[in-house]
PDB file of C-alpha atoms in Angstrom:
ATOM      1  CA  MET A   1      54.161 -45.263 -32.822  1.00 47.00           C
ATOM      2  CA  THR A   2      54.504 -41.727 -31.479  1.00 55.00           C
ATOM      3  CA  ASN A   3      53.019 -38.736 -33.114  1.00 61.00           C
ATOM      4  CA  GLU A   4      56.085 -36.684 -34.147  1.00 66.00           C
ATOM      5  CA  PRO A   5      54.339 -33.387 -34.987  1.00 70.00           C
ATOM      6  CA  ASP A   6      52.755 -33.302 -31.501  1.00 73.00           C
ATOM      7  CA  ASP A   7      56.133 -34.017 -29.882  1.00 77.00           C
ATOM      8  CA  LEU A   8      57.781 -31.249 -31.899  1.00 77.00           C
ATOM      9  CA  ALA A   9      54.982 -28.798 -31.065  1.00 78.00           C
ATOM     10  CA  GLY A  10      55.350 -29.582 -27.372  1.00 78.00           C
ATOM     11  CA  LEU A  11      59.105 -29.151 -27.588  1.00 75.00           C
ATOM     12  CA  ARG A  12      58.675 -25.818 -29.390  1.00 77.00           C
ATOM     13  CA  ASP A  13      56.264 -24.610 -26.673  1.00 77.00           C
ATOM     14  CA  GLU A  14      58.745 -25.586 -23.967  1.00 78.00           C
ATOM     15  CA  ILE A  15      61.605 -23.812 -25.754  1.00 74.00           C
ATOM     16  CA  ASP A  16      59.458 -20.695 -26.171  1.00 73.00           C
ATOM     17  CA  ARG A  17      58.565 -20.720 -22.462  1.00 78.00           C
ATOM     18  CA  VAL A  18      62.227 -21.014 -21.485  1.00 70.00           C
ATOM     19  CA  GLY A  19      63.081 -18.177 -23.876  1.00 69.00           C
ATOM     20  CA  ARG A  20      60.397 -15.909 -22.423  1.00 70.00           C
ATOM     21  CA  THR A  21      61.580 -16.658 -18.891  1.00 68.00           C
ATOM     22  CA  ALA A  22      65.204 -15.969 -19.825  1.00 64.00           C
ATOM     23  CA  ALA A  23      64.219 -12.693 -21.504  1.00 66.00           C
ATOM     24  CA  LYS A  24      62.874 -11.424 -18.170  1.00 72.00           C
ATOM     25  CA  ARG A  25      66.237 -11.905 -16.433  1.00 76.00           C
ATOM     26  CA  PHE A  26      69.560 -10.083 -16.738  1.00 81.00           C
ATOM     27  CA  ASP A  27      73.147 -11.063 -16.078  1.00 83.00           C
ATOM     28  CA  PRO A  28      75.115  -8.275 -14.385  1.00 84.00           C
ATOM     29  CA  GLY A  29      78.448  -9.954 -15.123  1.00 85.00           C
ATOM     30  CA  ALA A  30      81.414  -8.155 -13.575  1.00 87.00           C
ATOM     31  CA  GLY A  31      79.100  -5.244 -12.767  1.00 88.00           C
ATOM     32  CA  ALA A  32      77.818  -7.219  -9.791  1.00 91.00           C
ATOM     33  CA  MET A  33      81.201  -6.734  -8.131  1.00 94.00           C
ATOM     34  CA  LEU A  34      81.029  -2.957  -8.603  1.00 95.00           C
ATOM     35  CA  ILE A  35      77.503  -2.955  -7.175  1.00 95.00           C
ATOM     36  CA  ALA A  36      78.690  -4.984  -4.182  1.00 95.00           C
ATOM     37  CA  VAL A  37      81.601  -2.592  -3.565  1.00 96.00           C
ATOM     38  CA  ALA A  38      79.249   0.417  -3.732  1.00 97.00           C
ATOM     39  CA  VAL A  39      76.864  -1.243  -1.263  1.00 97.00           C
ATOM     40  CA  LEU A  40      79.808  -1.957   1.039  1.00 97.00           C
ATOM     41  CA  ALA A  41      80.897   1.685   0.759  1.00 97.00           C
ATOM     42  CA  ILE A  42      77.401   2.779   1.795  1.00 97.00           C
ATOM     43  CA  LEU A  43      77.464   0.452   4.788  1.00 96.00           C
ATOM     44  CA  VAL A  44      80.909   1.730   5.813  1.00 97.00           C
ATOM     45  CA  SER A  45      79.725   5.324   5.390  1.00 95.00           C
ATOM     46  CA  LEU A  46      77.134   4.715   8.100  1.00 94.00           C
ATOM     47  CA  ILE A  47      79.888   4.472  10.720  1.00 95.00           C
ATOM     48  CA  LEU A  48      81.658   7.603   9.463  1.00 95.00           C
ATOM     49  CA  PRO A  49      80.687  11.197  10.377  1.00 93.00           C
ATOM     50  CA  TRP A  50      77.913  12.692   8.241  1.00 91.00           C
ATOM     51  CA  VAL A  51      77.340  16.066   9.890  1.00 88.00           C
ATOM     52  CA  GLY A  52      79.750  17.330  12.507  1.00 83.00           C
ATOM     53  CA  GLU A  53      80.421  14.449  14.879  1.00 86.00           C
ATOM     54  CA  ASP A  54      77.159  12.650  14.108  1.00 88.00           C
ATOM     55  CA  VAL A  55      77.730   9.353  12.308  1.00 91.00           C
ATOM     56  CA  GLY A  56      75.365   8.111   9.635  1.00 90.00           C
ATOM     57  CA  LEU A  57      73.907   5.365  11.800  1.00 91.00           C
ATOM     58  CA  ARG A  58      72.842   7.896  14.442  1.00 91.00           C
ATOM     59  CA  VAL A  59      71.242   9.999  11.699  1.00 90.00           C
ATOM     60  CA  LEU A  60      69.446   6.927  10.340  1.00 90.00           C
ATOM     61  CA  LEU A  61      68.131   5.937  13.778  1.00 90.00           C
ATOM     62  CA  GLY A  62      66.999   9.508  14.524  1.00 87.00           C
ATOM     63  CA  GLU A  63      69.357   9.951  17.476  1.00 87.00           C
ATOM     64  CA  ALA A  64      71.172  12.900  15.933  1.00 78.00           C
ATOM     65  CA  PRO A  65      69.665  16.285  15.137  1.00 69.00           C
ATOM     66  CA  ALA A  66      71.180  16.137  11.691  1.00 68.00           C
ATOM     67  CA  MET A  67      69.596  17.298   8.459  1.00 75.00           C
ATOM     68  CA  PRO A  68      70.140  14.409   5.991  1.00 87.00           C
ATOM     69  CA  LYS A  69      67.588  12.076   7.591  1.00 89.00           C
ATOM     70  CA  VAL A  70      65.628  11.580   4.337  1.00 91.00           C
ATOM     71  CA  PHE A  71      68.841  10.694   2.515  1.00 93.00           C
ATOM     72  CA  SER A  72      69.757   8.169   5.215  1.00 93.00           C
ATOM     73  CA  TYR A  73      66.462   6.331   4.624  1.00 94.00           C
ATOM     74  CA  ALA A  74      66.779   6.600   0.841  1.00 95.00           C
ATOM     75  CA  VAL A  75      70.349   5.315   0.813  1.00 96.00           C
ATOM     76  CA  LEU A  76      69.393   2.377   3.020  1.00 95.00           C
ATOM     77  CA  VAL A  77      66.513   1.361   0.744  1.00 96.00           C
ATOM     78  CA  ALA A  78      67.924   2.257  -2.698  1.00 96.00           C
ATOM     79  CA  GLY A  79      71.573   1.661  -1.874  1.00 95.00           C
ATOM     80  CA  VAL A  80      71.467  -1.521   0.200  1.00 96.00           C
ATOM     81  CA  LEU A  81      68.112  -3.322   0.151  1.00 96.00           C
ATOM     82  CA  LEU A  82      67.079  -2.856  -3.503  1.00 96.00           C
ATOM     83  CA  PRO A  83      70.466  -3.876  -4.957  1.00 95.00           C
ATOM     84  CA  ALA A  84      70.486  -7.021  -2.817  1.00 94.00           C
ATOM     85  CA  VAL A  85      67.004  -8.047  -3.923  1.00 95.00           C
ATOM     86  CA  THR A  86      67.668  -7.111  -7.547  1.00 94.00           C
ATOM     87  CA  LEU A  87      70.901  -9.105  -7.744  1.00 92.00           C
ATOM     88  CA  VAL A  88      69.190 -12.147  -6.242  1.00 92.00           C
ATOM     89  CA  VAL A  89      66.083 -12.015  -8.460  1.00 92.00           C
ATOM     90  CA  ARG A  90      67.791 -10.519 -11.577  1.00 90.00           C
ATOM     91  CA  ARG A  91      64.644  -9.179 -13.199  1.00 89.00           C
ATOM     92  CA  TRP A  92      64.710  -6.281 -15.645  1.00 88.00           C
ATOM     93  CA  ALA A  93      61.831  -4.533 -13.899  1.00 89.00           C
ATOM     94  CA  LEU A  94      63.731  -4.523 -10.604  1.00 93.00           C
ATOM     95  CA  ALA A  95      66.821  -3.178 -12.371  1.00 92.00           C
ATOM     96  CA  TRP A  96      64.708  -0.193 -13.480  1.00 93.00           C
ATOM     97  CA  VAL A  97      63.283   0.209  -9.961  1.00 95.00           C
ATOM     98  CA  SER A  98      66.843   0.161  -8.578  1.00 95.00           C
ATOM     99  CA  ALA A  99      67.920   2.764 -11.130  1.00 96.00           C
ATOM    100  CA  LEU A 100      65.006   5.046 -10.264  1.00 96.00           C
ATOM    101  CA  GLY A 101      65.541   4.552  -6.535  1.00 97.00           C
ATOM    102  CA  SER A 102      69.234   5.345  -6.924  1.00 97.00           C
ATOM    103  CA  PHE A 103      68.315   8.478  -8.856  1.00 97.00           C
ATOM    104  CA  ALA A 104      65.973   9.680  -6.113  1.00 96.00           C
ATOM    105  CA  ALA A 105      68.558   8.887  -3.430  1.00 97.00           C
ATOM    106  CA  SER A 106      71.346  10.661  -5.332  1.00 97.00           C
ATOM    107  CA  VAL A 107      69.239  13.812  -5.689  1.00 96.00           C
ATOM    108  CA  SER A 108      68.419  13.630  -1.989  1.00 95.00           C
ATOM    109  CA  GLY A 109      72.116  13.118  -1.199  1.00 94.00           C
ATOM    110  CA  VAL A 110      73.291  16.111  -3.210  1.00 95.00           C
ATOM    111  CA  LEU A 111      70.618  18.234  -1.529  1.00 93.00           C
ATOM    112  CA  SER A 112      71.779  16.904   1.855  1.00 91.00           C
ATOM    113  CA  ILE A 113      75.326  18.014   1.147  1.00 91.00           C
ATOM    114  CA  TRP A 114      74.032  21.432   0.125  1.00 90.00           C
ATOM    115  CA  MET A 115      71.811  21.696   3.215  1.00 86.00           C
ATOM    116  CA  THR A 116      74.703  20.932   5.573  1.00 85.00           C
ATOM    117  CA  GLN A 117      76.619  23.865   4.126  1.00 84.00           C
ATOM    118  CA  THR A 118      73.875  26.467   4.419  1.00 80.00           C
ATOM    119  CA  THR A 119      72.061  28.049   7.350  1.00 71.00           C
ATOM    120  CA  THR A 120      69.515  30.799   7.806  1.00 71.00           C
ATOM    121  CA  GLY A 121      72.115  32.984   9.522  1.00 72.00           C
ATOM    122  CA  HIS A 122      75.304  34.511   8.233  1.00 72.00           C
ATOM    123  CA  GLN A 123      77.462  31.685   9.575  1.00 74.00           C
ATOM    124  CA  PRO A 124      78.256  28.692   7.365  1.00 75.00           C
ATOM    125  CA  GLY A 125      76.770  25.313   8.246  1.00 74.00           C
ATOM    126  CA  PRO A 126      78.770  22.461   9.724  1.00 81.00           C
ATOM    127  CA  GLY A 127      79.453  21.039   6.263  1.00 82.00           C
ATOM    128  CA  PRO A 128      79.233  17.450   5.111  1.00 89.00           C
ATOM    129  CA  GLY A 129      81.258  14.786   6.816  1.00 91.00           C
ATOM    130  CA  VAL A 130      83.316  12.220   4.955  1.00 95.00           C
ATOM    131  CA  GLY A 131      80.634   9.558   5.456  1.00 94.00           C
ATOM    132  CA  LEU A 132      77.963  11.665   3.765  1.00 94.00           C
ATOM    133  CA  VAL A 133      80.227  12.323   0.779  1.00 95.00           C
ATOM    134  CA  VAL A 134      81.142   8.618   0.499  1.00 97.00           C
ATOM    135  CA  ALA A 135      77.454   7.648   0.607  1.00 97.00           C
ATOM    136  CA  VAL A 136      76.541  10.179  -2.100  1.00 97.00           C
ATOM    137  CA  VAL A 137      79.381   9.057  -4.373  1.00 97.00           C
ATOM    138  CA  ALA A 138      78.447   5.391  -3.835  1.00 98.00           C
ATOM    139  CA  ILE A 139      74.777   5.976  -4.640  1.00 97.00           C
ATOM    140  CA  ILE A 140      75.755   7.865  -7.815  1.00 97.00           C
ATOM    141  CA  VAL A 141      77.952   4.904  -8.817  1.00 97.00           C
ATOM    142  CA  LEU A 142      74.965   2.625  -8.233  1.00 97.00           C
ATOM    143  CA  LEU A 143      72.776   4.938 -10.315  1.00 97.00           C
ATOM    144  CA  VAL A 144      75.142   4.767 -13.280  1.00 96.00           C
ATOM    145  CA  LYS A 145      75.561   0.999 -13.006  1.00 95.00           C
ATOM    146  CA  TRP A 146      71.826   0.286 -12.696  1.00 94.00           C
ATOM    147  CA  LEU A 147      71.056   2.563 -15.631  1.00 94.00           C
ATOM    148  CA  LYS A 148      73.592   0.707 -17.768  1.00 93.00           C
ATOM    149  CA  ILE A 149      72.149  -2.660 -16.774  1.00 90.00           C
ATOM    150  CA  ALA A 150      68.526  -1.601 -17.213  1.00 89.00           C
ATOM    151  CA  ALA A 151      69.146   0.059 -20.568  1.00 88.00           C
ATOM    152  CA  SER A 152      71.081  -2.913 -21.925  1.00 86.00           C
ATOM    153  CA  ARG A 153      67.976  -5.071 -22.314  1.00 78.00           C
ATOM    154  CA  PRO A 154      67.840  -6.449 -25.845  1.00 74.00           C
ATOM    155  CA  ALA A 155      64.776  -5.713 -27.944  1.00 67.00           C
ATOM    156  CA  LEU A 156      62.032  -8.292 -27.599  1.00 58.00           C
ATOM    157  CA  GLN A 157      61.488 -10.368 -30.703  1.00 49.00           C
TER     158      GLN A 157
END
């Protein structure tokens, strides 16, 4: 004869463990497609001009004397690597890290656009290229999407 209360207690513990594990994960749903498109836009922006004739990849590798070097690193980490890891692992904490990283990269990107338009002289700067603008718009889209995902966590019971 089996001891039913012990079996039920064990089953309850297992259900609670599964519930706690599930509470640590998120489901991006259709938002994963928007995140993937934004990441693709960032990758495409790296082959487009960022400042003058310098493409984003040359800026990222340090081969171009362009100003938005910090943004190129930030967009690579917060716009490509973090979203990939976060979508694979699907943890709430990483969703918040992705949101904060996207925020920092978007601020850096807006400042990069501003810096390409200004100089110390009386002549205007070279201005942002289409690739820089695409990368900034894509990282802002990622920021909004990650904030929505991170803030949608249900209250813990």
